[in-house]
Amino acid sequence: MALFVFLPQAKSEAIDYPPQLKEIFYKTTTLDGSLTRETHDEFWEILNQSLTEAQIGHYTTYLLAAQKYQKEIWVSAKFSYENGRIVKTNKLIMLQVGLPLKFEKMIPFPKKSAEYISEWRTYQRKFKESVKKANGILELAASRPDKRQNRLINWDQINNAIAHTEGSYSRLEKLLTETWHD
């Protein structure tokens, strides 16, 4: 089962993010992800050369919130599994409202321009799909008729997903803080 298919693209098509940034992001947030000081410094060197200070602020804010969204999907799945009904955490609900607003700030075009409208519509479509997939996970977790027979989602998978998102968030937070701290 693909555990992390819910994150809408964290980039605006209009901002040309260097491929190295994406590579570092994925290396940092994968299941067996890692982060070194050298990788961190390379990331920030590229980021500072590629984006304005305002864009960096919006980019980092969005990425951290999107990673929190990942975790809250799985925390909600855990509650749904325990209760046998769909349960969404308050944080998940807030992130489902707040993530699009954070993304909107990343769009570098005037609000009523064709480019802005295109970016915004594309994101809304992708985010709607991510919410649908997240709801599917919650439905699956809640509908487990017998804990032992549910091979699609189980307690261990949920706990592993939560642990993964916590580790990814910790590494991402370190990556997105410009000054390296041991």
Tab-separated table of C-alpha atoms in Angstrom:
chain	number	residue	atom	x	y	z
A	1	MET	CA	0.000	0.000	0.000
A	2	ALA	CA	1.341	3.446	-0.871
A	3	LEU	CA	1.438	5.310	2.390
A	4	PHE	CA	2.304	8.809	1.290
A	5	VAL	CA	0.338	9.699	-1.782
A	6	PHE	CA	-1.643	12.485	-0.164
A	7	LEU	CA	0.690	15.433	-0.451
A	8	PRO	CA	-0.346	17.775	-3.233
A	9	GLN	CA	2.570	19.190	-5.157
A	10	ALA	CA	4.337	21.638	-2.905
A	11	LYS	CA	5.533	23.766	-5.730
A	12	SER	CA	3.976	26.344	-7.911
A	13	GLU	CA	4.522	25.477	-11.576
A	14	ALA	CA	5.549	29.098	-12.091
A	15	ILE	CA	8.523	28.884	-9.736
A	16	ASP	CA	11.374	26.986	-11.309
A	17	TYR	CA	12.652	24.851	-8.434
A	18	PRO	CA	16.053	23.360	-9.246
A	19	PRO	CA	15.970	19.551	-9.388
A	20	GLN	CA	18.612	19.404	-6.632
A	21	LEU	CA	16.104	20.913	-4.172
A	22	LYS	CA	13.596	18.188	-4.976
A	23	GLU	CA	16.254	15.486	-4.660
A	24	ILE	CA	17.340	16.760	-1.252
A	25	PHE	CA	13.718	17.080	-0.118
A	26	TYR	CA	12.929	13.485	-1.093
A	27	LYS	CA	16.171	12.142	0.361
A	28	THR	CA	15.323	13.870	3.640
A	29	THR	CA	11.691	12.727	3.865
A	30	THR	CA	11.822	9.150	2.549
A	31	LEU	CA	11.253	6.177	4.824
A	32	ASP	CA	14.983	5.670	5.318
A	33	GLY	CA	15.732	9.369	4.898
A	34	SER	CA	18.767	11.139	6.214
A	35	LEU	CA	20.150	14.628	6.527
A	36	THR	CA	23.739	15.727	6.868
A	37	ARG	CA	25.154	19.171	7.444
A	38	GLU	CA	26.645	19.120	3.944
A	39	THR	CA	23.263	18.327	2.398
A	40	HIS	CA	21.610	21.028	4.517
A	41	ASP	CA	24.174	23.637	3.459
A	42	GLU	CA	23.847	22.650	-0.203
A	43	PHE	CA	20.056	22.937	0.047
A	44	TRP	CA	20.250	26.435	1.503
A	45	GLU	CA	22.860	27.589	-0.983
A	46	ILE	CA	20.602	26.532	-3.865
A	47	LEU	CA	17.465	27.869	-2.172
A	48	ASN	CA	18.989	31.292	-1.508
A	49	GLN	CA	20.189	31.530	-5.124
A	50	SER	CA	16.839	30.416	-6.561
A	51	LEU	CA	14.119	32.132	-4.533
A	52	THR	CA	13.430	35.448	-2.889
A	53	GLU	CA	13.273	35.661	0.889
A	54	ALA	CA	9.468	35.878	0.751
A	55	GLN	CA	9.254	32.831	-1.531
A	56	ILE	CA	11.517	30.884	0.818
A	57	GLY	CA	9.255	31.764	3.742
A	58	HIS	CA	6.118	30.612	1.938
A	59	TYR	CA	7.855	27.492	0.607
A	60	THR	CA	9.159	26.359	4.001
A	61	THR	CA	5.882	27.141	5.772
A	62	TYR	CA	3.943	25.113	3.219
A	63	LEU	CA	6.295	22.125	3.285
A	64	LEU	CA	6.205	21.880	7.087
A	65	ALA	CA	2.414	22.132	7.151
A	66	ALA	CA	2.132	19.538	4.375
A	67	GLN	CA	4.309	17.139	6.368
A	68	LYS	CA	2.107	17.713	9.437
A	69	TYR	CA	-0.862	16.897	7.209
A	70	GLN	CA	0.719	13.532	6.408
A	71	LYS	CA	1.061	12.738	10.090
A	72	GLU	CA	-2.463	13.835	10.975
A	73	ILE	CA	-3.933	11.587	8.312
A	74	TRP	CA	-2.335	8.630	10.090
A	75	VAL	CA	-3.156	9.832	13.597
A	76	SER	CA	-6.765	10.137	12.423
A	77	ALA	CA	-6.529	6.652	10.879
A	78	LYS	CA	-5.397	5.334	14.261
A	79	PHE	CA	-8.392	6.912	16.019
A	80	SER	CA	-10.681	5.674	13.255
A	81	TYR	CA	-9.288	2.163	13.582
A	82	GLU	CA	-9.727	2.205	17.356
A	83	ASN	CA	-13.271	3.560	17.209
A	84	GLY	CA	-14.602	1.665	14.194
A	85	ARG	CA	-15.796	4.966	12.680
A	86	ILE	CA	-14.141	7.850	10.874
A	87	VAL	CA	-12.453	10.224	13.293
A	88	LYS	CA	-10.580	13.306	12.095
A	89	THR	CA	-8.294	15.114	14.489
A	90	ASN	CA	-8.801	18.843	14.906
A	91	LYS	CA	-5.299	19.310	13.475
A	92	LEU	CA	-6.245	17.395	10.319
A	93	ILE	CA	-9.360	19.503	9.864
A	94	MET	CA	-7.360	22.711	10.382
A	95	LEU	CA	-4.671	21.586	7.929
A	96	GLN	CA	-7.268	20.689	5.294
A	97	VAL	CA	-8.489	24.278	5.554
A	98	GLY	CA	-5.075	25.918	5.998
A	99	LEU	CA	-2.871	24.145	3.446
A	100	PRO	CA	-4.559	25.698	0.411
A	101	LEU	CA	-4.200	29.145	1.976
A	102	LYS	CA	-0.487	28.535	2.534
A	103	PHE	CA	-0.071	27.342	-1.040
A	104	GLU	CA	-1.916	30.351	-2.376
A	105	LYS	CA	0.756	32.598	-0.869
A	106	MET	CA	3.378	30.805	-2.966
A	107	ILE	CA	1.756	31.816	-6.266
A	108	PRO	CA	3.943	34.608	-7.650
A	109	PHE	CA	1.343	36.178	-9.956
A	110	PRO	CA	-1.220	38.946	-9.435
A	111	LYS	CA	-4.429	37.439	-8.040
A	112	LYS	CA	-6.684	37.936	-11.048
A	113	SER	CA	-4.146	37.062	-13.734
A	114	ALA	CA	-4.584	34.022	-15.982
A	115	GLU	CA	-1.364	32.524	-14.589
A	116	TYR	CA	-2.574	32.880	-11.000
A	117	ILE	CA	-5.959	31.359	-11.801
A	118	SER	CA	-4.299	28.435	-13.596
A	119	GLU	CA	-1.926	27.751	-10.687
A	120	TRP	CA	-4.724	27.988	-8.143
A	121	ARG	CA	-7.111	25.705	-10.047
A	122	THR	CA	-4.405	23.090	-10.588
A	123	TYR	CA	-3.571	23.079	-6.895
A	124	GLN	CA	-7.223	22.922	-5.843
A	125	ARG	CA	-7.774	19.905	-8.096
A	126	LYS	CA	-4.700	18.118	-6.704
A	127	PHE	CA	-5.581	18.963	-3.131
A	128	LYS	CA	-9.144	17.728	-3.594
A	129	GLU	CA	-7.672	14.419	-4.816
A	130	SER	CA	-5.378	14.252	-1.774
A	131	VAL	CA	-8.305	14.809	0.593
A	132	LYS	CA	-10.257	12.072	-1.192
A	133	LYS	CA	-7.328	9.656	-0.770
A	134	ALA	CA	-6.934	10.605	2.889
A	135	ASN	CA	-10.645	10.020	3.464
A	136	GLY	CA	-10.273	6.621	1.796
A	137	ILE	CA	-7.568	5.674	4.306
A	138	LEU	CA	-9.800	6.797	7.180
A	139	GLU	CA	-12.753	4.820	5.798
A	140	LEU	CA	-10.582	1.756	5.399
A	141	ALA	CA	-9.221	2.099	8.935
A	142	ALA	CA	-12.691	2.620	10.397
A	143	SER	CA	-14.306	-0.286	8.544
A	144	ARG	CA	-11.978	-3.018	9.758
A	145	PRO	CA	-14.502	-5.741	10.555
A	146	ASP	CA	-11.913	-7.907	12.233
A	147	LYS	CA	-8.491	-6.542	13.165
A	148	ARG	CA	-6.750	-9.754	12.152
A	149	GLN	CA	-8.400	-10.069	8.758
A	150	ASN	CA	-7.847	-6.532	7.485
A	151	ARG	CA	-4.851	-6.969	5.229
A	152	LEU	CA	-5.195	-3.566	3.595
A	153	ILE	CA	-4.533	-1.579	6.747
A	154	ASN	CA	-3.651	-2.711	10.213
A	155	TRP	CA	-2.491	-1.377	13.546
A	156	ASP	CA	1.213	-1.924	12.849
A	157	GLN	CA	1.034	-0.166	9.474
A	158	ILE	CA	-0.675	2.822	11.058
A	159	ASN	CA	1.867	3.059	13.866
A	160	ASN	CA	4.754	2.668	11.399
A	161	ALA	CA	3.307	5.429	9.215
A	162	ILE	CA	3.018	7.751	12.221
A	163	ALA	CA	6.608	7.011	13.256
A	164	HIS	CA	7.782	7.624	9.686
A	165	THR	CA	6.004	10.965	9.422
A	166	GLU	CA	7.411	12.048	12.783
A	167	GLY	CA	10.943	11.202	11.640
A	168	SER	CA	10.413	12.886	8.290
A	169	TYR	CA	9.035	15.999	9.966
A	170	SER	CA	11.976	16.200	12.327
A	171	ARG	CA	14.466	15.954	9.444
A	172	LEU	CA	12.454	18.362	7.304
A	173	GLU	CA	12.249	20.905	10.105
A	174	LYS	CA	16.037	20.733	10.454
A	175	LEU	CA	16.478	21.039	6.686
A	176	LEU	CA	14.162	24.058	6.476
A	177	THR	CA	15.896	25.934	9.287
A	178	GLU	CA	18.608	27.997	7.622
A	179	THR	CA	21.126	27.665	10.456
A	180	TRP	CA	22.333	24.114	11.096
A	181	HIS	CA	22.021	22.878	14.682
A	182	ASP	CA	23.544	19.591	15.861
